C-alpha positions as a Markdown table, in Angstrom:
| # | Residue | x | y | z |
|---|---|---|---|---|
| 1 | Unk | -28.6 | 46.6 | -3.9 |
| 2 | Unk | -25.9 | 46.0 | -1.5 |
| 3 | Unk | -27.4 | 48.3 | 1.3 |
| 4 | Unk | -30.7 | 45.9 | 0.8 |
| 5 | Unk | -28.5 | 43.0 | 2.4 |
| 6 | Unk | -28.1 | 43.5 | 6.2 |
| 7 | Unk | -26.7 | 40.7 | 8.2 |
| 8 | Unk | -27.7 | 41.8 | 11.9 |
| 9 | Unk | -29.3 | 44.8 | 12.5 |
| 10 | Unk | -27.2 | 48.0 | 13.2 |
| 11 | Unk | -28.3 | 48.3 | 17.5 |
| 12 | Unk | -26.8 | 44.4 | 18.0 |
| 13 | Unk | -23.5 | 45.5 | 16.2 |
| 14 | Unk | -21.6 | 47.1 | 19.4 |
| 15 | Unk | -18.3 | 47.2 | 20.2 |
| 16 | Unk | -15.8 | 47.4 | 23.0 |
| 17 | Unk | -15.1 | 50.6 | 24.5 |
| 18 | Unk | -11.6 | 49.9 | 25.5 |
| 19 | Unk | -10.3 | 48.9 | 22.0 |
| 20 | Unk | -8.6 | 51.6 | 20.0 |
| 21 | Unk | -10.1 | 51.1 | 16.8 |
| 22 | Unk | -13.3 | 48.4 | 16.0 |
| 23 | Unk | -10.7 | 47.0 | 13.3 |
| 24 | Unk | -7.9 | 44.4 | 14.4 |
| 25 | Unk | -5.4 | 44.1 | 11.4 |
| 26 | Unk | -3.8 | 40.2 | 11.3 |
| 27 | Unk | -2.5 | 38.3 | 8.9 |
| 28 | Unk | -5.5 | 36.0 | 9.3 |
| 29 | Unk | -7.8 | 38.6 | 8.5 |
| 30 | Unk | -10.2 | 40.7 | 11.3 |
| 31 | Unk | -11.1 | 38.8 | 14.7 |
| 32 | Unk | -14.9 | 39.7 | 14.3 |
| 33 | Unk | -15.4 | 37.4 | 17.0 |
| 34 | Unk | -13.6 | 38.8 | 19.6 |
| 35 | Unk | -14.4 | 42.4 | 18.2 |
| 36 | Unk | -18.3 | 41.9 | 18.3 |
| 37 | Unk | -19.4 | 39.5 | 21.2 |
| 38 | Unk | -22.8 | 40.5 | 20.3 |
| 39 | Unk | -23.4 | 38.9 | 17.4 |
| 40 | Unk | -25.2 | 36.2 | 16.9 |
| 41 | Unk | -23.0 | 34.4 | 13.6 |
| 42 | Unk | -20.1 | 32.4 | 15.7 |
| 43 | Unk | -17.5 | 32.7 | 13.2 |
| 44 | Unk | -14.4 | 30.6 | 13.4 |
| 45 | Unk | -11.5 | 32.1 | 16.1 |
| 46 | Unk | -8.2 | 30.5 | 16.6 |
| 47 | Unk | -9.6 | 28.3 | 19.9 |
| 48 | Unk | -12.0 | 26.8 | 17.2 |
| 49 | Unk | -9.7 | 25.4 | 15.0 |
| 50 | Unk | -8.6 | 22.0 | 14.9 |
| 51 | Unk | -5.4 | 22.1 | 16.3 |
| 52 | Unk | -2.8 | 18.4 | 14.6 |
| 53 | Unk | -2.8 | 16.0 | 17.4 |
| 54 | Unk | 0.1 | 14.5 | 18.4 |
| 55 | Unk | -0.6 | 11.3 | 18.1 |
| 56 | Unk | -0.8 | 11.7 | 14.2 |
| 57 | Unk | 2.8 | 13.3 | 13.9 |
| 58 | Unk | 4.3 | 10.5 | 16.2 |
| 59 | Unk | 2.8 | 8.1 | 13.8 |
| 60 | Unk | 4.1 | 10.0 | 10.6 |
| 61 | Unk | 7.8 | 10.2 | 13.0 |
| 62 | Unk | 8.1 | 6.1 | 13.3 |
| 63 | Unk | 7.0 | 5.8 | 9.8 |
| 64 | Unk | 9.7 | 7.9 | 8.7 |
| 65 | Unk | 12.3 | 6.2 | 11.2 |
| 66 | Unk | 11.9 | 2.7 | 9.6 |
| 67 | Unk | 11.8 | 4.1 | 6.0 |
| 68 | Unk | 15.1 | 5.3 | 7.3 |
| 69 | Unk | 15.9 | 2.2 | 8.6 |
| 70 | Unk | 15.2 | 0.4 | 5.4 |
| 71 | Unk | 17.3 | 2.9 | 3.3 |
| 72 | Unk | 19.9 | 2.2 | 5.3 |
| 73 | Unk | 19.8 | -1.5 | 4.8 |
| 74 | Unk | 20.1 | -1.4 | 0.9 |
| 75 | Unk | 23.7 | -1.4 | -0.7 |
| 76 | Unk | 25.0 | 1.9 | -2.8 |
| 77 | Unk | 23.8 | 0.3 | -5.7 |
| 78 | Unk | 20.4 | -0.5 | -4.7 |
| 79 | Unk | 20.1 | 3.4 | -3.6 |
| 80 | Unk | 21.1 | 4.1 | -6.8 |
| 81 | Unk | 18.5 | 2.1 | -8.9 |
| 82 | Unk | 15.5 | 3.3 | -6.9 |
| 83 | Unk | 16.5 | 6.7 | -7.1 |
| 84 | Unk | 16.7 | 6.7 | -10.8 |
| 85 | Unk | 13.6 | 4.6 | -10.7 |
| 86 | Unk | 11.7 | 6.7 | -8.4 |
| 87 | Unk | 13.2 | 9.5 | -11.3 |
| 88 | Unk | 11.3 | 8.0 | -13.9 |
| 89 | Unk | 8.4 | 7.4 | -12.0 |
| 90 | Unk | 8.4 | 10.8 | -11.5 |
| 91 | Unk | 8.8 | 11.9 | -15.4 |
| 92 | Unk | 5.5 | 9.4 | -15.7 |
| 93 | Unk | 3.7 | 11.2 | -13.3 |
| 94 | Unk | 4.1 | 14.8 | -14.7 |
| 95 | Unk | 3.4 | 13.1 | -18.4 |
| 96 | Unk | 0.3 | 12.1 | -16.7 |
| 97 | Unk | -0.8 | 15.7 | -15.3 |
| 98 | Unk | 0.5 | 17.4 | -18.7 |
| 99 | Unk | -2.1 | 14.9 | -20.9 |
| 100 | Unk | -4.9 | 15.4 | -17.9 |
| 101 | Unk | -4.8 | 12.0 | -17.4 |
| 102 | Unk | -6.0 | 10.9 | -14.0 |
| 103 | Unk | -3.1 | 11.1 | -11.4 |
| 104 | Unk | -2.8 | 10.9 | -7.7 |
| 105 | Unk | -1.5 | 14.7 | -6.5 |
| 106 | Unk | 0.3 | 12.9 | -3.3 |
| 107 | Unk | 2.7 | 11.0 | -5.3 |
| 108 | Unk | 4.3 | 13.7 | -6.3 |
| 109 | Unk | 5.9 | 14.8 | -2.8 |
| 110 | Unk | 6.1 | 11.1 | -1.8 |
| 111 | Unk | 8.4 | 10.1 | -4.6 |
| 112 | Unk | 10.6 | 13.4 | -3.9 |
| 113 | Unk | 10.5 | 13.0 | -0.4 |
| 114 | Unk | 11.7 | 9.1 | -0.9 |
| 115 | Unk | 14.6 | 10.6 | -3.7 |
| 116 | Unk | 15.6 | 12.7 | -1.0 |
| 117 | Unk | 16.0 | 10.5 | 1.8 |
| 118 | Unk | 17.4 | 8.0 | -0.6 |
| 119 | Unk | 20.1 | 10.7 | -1.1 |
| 120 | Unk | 20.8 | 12.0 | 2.1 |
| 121 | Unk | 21.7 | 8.4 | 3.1 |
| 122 | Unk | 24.1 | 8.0 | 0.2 |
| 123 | Unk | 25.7 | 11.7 | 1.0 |
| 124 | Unk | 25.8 | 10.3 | 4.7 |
| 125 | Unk | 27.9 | 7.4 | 3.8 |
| 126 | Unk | 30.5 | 9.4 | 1.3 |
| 127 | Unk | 30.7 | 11.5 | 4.1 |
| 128 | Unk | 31.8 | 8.5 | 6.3 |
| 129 | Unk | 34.2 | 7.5 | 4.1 |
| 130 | Unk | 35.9 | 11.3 | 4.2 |
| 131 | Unk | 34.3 | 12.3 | 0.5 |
| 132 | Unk | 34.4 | 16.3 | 0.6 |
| 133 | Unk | 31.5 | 18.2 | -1.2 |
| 134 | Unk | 33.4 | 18.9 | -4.5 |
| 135 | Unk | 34.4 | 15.4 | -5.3 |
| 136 | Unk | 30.8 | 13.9 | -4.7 |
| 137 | Unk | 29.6 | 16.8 | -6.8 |
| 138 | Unk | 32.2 | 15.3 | -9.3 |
| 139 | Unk | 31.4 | 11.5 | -8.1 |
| 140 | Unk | 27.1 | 12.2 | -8.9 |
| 141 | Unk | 28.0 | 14.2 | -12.2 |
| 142 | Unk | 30.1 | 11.1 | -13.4 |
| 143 | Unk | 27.2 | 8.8 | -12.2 |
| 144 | Unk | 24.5 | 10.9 | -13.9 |
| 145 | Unk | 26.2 | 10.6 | -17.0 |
| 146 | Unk | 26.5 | 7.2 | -16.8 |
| 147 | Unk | 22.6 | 6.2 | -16.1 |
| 148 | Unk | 21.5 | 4.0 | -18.8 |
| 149 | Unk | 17.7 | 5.5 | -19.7 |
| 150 | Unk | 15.3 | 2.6 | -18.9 |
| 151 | Unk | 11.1 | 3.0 | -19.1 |
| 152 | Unk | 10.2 | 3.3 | -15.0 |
| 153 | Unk | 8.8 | 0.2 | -13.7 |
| 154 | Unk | 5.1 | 1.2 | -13.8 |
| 155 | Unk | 5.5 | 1.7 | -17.6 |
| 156 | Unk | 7.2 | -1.7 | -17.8 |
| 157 | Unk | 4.2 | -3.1 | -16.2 |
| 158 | Unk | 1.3 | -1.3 | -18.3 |
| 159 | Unk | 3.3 | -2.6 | -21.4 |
| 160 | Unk | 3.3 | -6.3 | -19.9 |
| 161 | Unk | -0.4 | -5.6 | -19.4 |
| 162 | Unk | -0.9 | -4.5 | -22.9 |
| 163 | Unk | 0.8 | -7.2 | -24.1 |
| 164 | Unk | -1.3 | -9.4 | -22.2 |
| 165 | Unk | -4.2 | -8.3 | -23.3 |
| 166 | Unk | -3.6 | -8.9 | -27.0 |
| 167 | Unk | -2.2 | -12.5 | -26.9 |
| 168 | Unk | -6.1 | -12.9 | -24.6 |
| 169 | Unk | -7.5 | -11.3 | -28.4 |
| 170 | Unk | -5.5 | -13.5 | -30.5 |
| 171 | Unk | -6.2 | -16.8 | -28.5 |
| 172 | Unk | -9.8 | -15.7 | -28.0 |
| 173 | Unk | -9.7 | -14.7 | -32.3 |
| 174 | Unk | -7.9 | -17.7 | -32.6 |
């Protein structure tokens, strides 16, 4: 059955004289392309592929810079509530996929992306204020200890919503 299917016919398939071996090994796969001019299928070679402009990465770079900038704005203690909100956000989110509920993938590395620049800029300012490695491991264990465990502000809000919702039933009913 398989020697029934026949892409090209045997006297187009040629190949160079000057390579080795008609196989090129890479991690992409074989360079048929390169390998077999002759054929008539263009399949996709390394020139062909969309290369990331540049412009798109600058964009992503100033982005970044002023959610940098921001971060850098906000007060210890501020740091400190997002992260542990942007925490539970994130507990939310994985309920969410574990129940198949319907979830956006992205926010997944954007909420760890934002915990982690959130703490880099707090390690940045211990280390400011001479704060060696072993006493801000000591410092973040104390303060991870002493979170208070709070609902995430999106649950907060779908609760509101809820609640919302039933006093429109009741005064409707009513």
């Amino acid at each position: 059955m398989l020697g029934a299917i026949s892409i090209a016919p045997p006297s187009t398939v040629t190949f160079p004289s000057n390579l080795p071996s008609p196989v090129s090994k890479s991690f992409n796969g074989m360079r048929v392309q390169r390998l077999c001019p002759n054929i008539g299928v263009r399949l996709p070679t390394e020139s062909s592929r969309r290369p990331c402009s540049p412009s798109s990465s600058v964009v992503m770079m100033a982005k970044r810079e002023e959610e940098m900038k921001e971060i850098r704005t906000k007060t210890t203690e501020e740091i400190n509530e997002e992260v542990v909100d942007l925490k539970g956000e994130l507990f939310m989110l994985r309920l969410q996929k574990s129940a198949r509920n319907e979830f956006t993938s992205s926010e997944f590395r954007r909420m760890r992306k934002r915990i982690a620049r959130l703490l880099t800029v707090k390690r940045e300012r211990e280390i400011e204020e001479g704060i060696g490695k072993r006493l801000s491991r000591k410092f973040d264990r104390q303060w991870k200890k002493s979170i208070v465990v709070r609902p995430p502000p999106s649950l907060k809000k779908l609760q509101d919503e809820e609640a919302a919702a039933e006093a429109a039933e009741k005064a409707a009913s009513a």
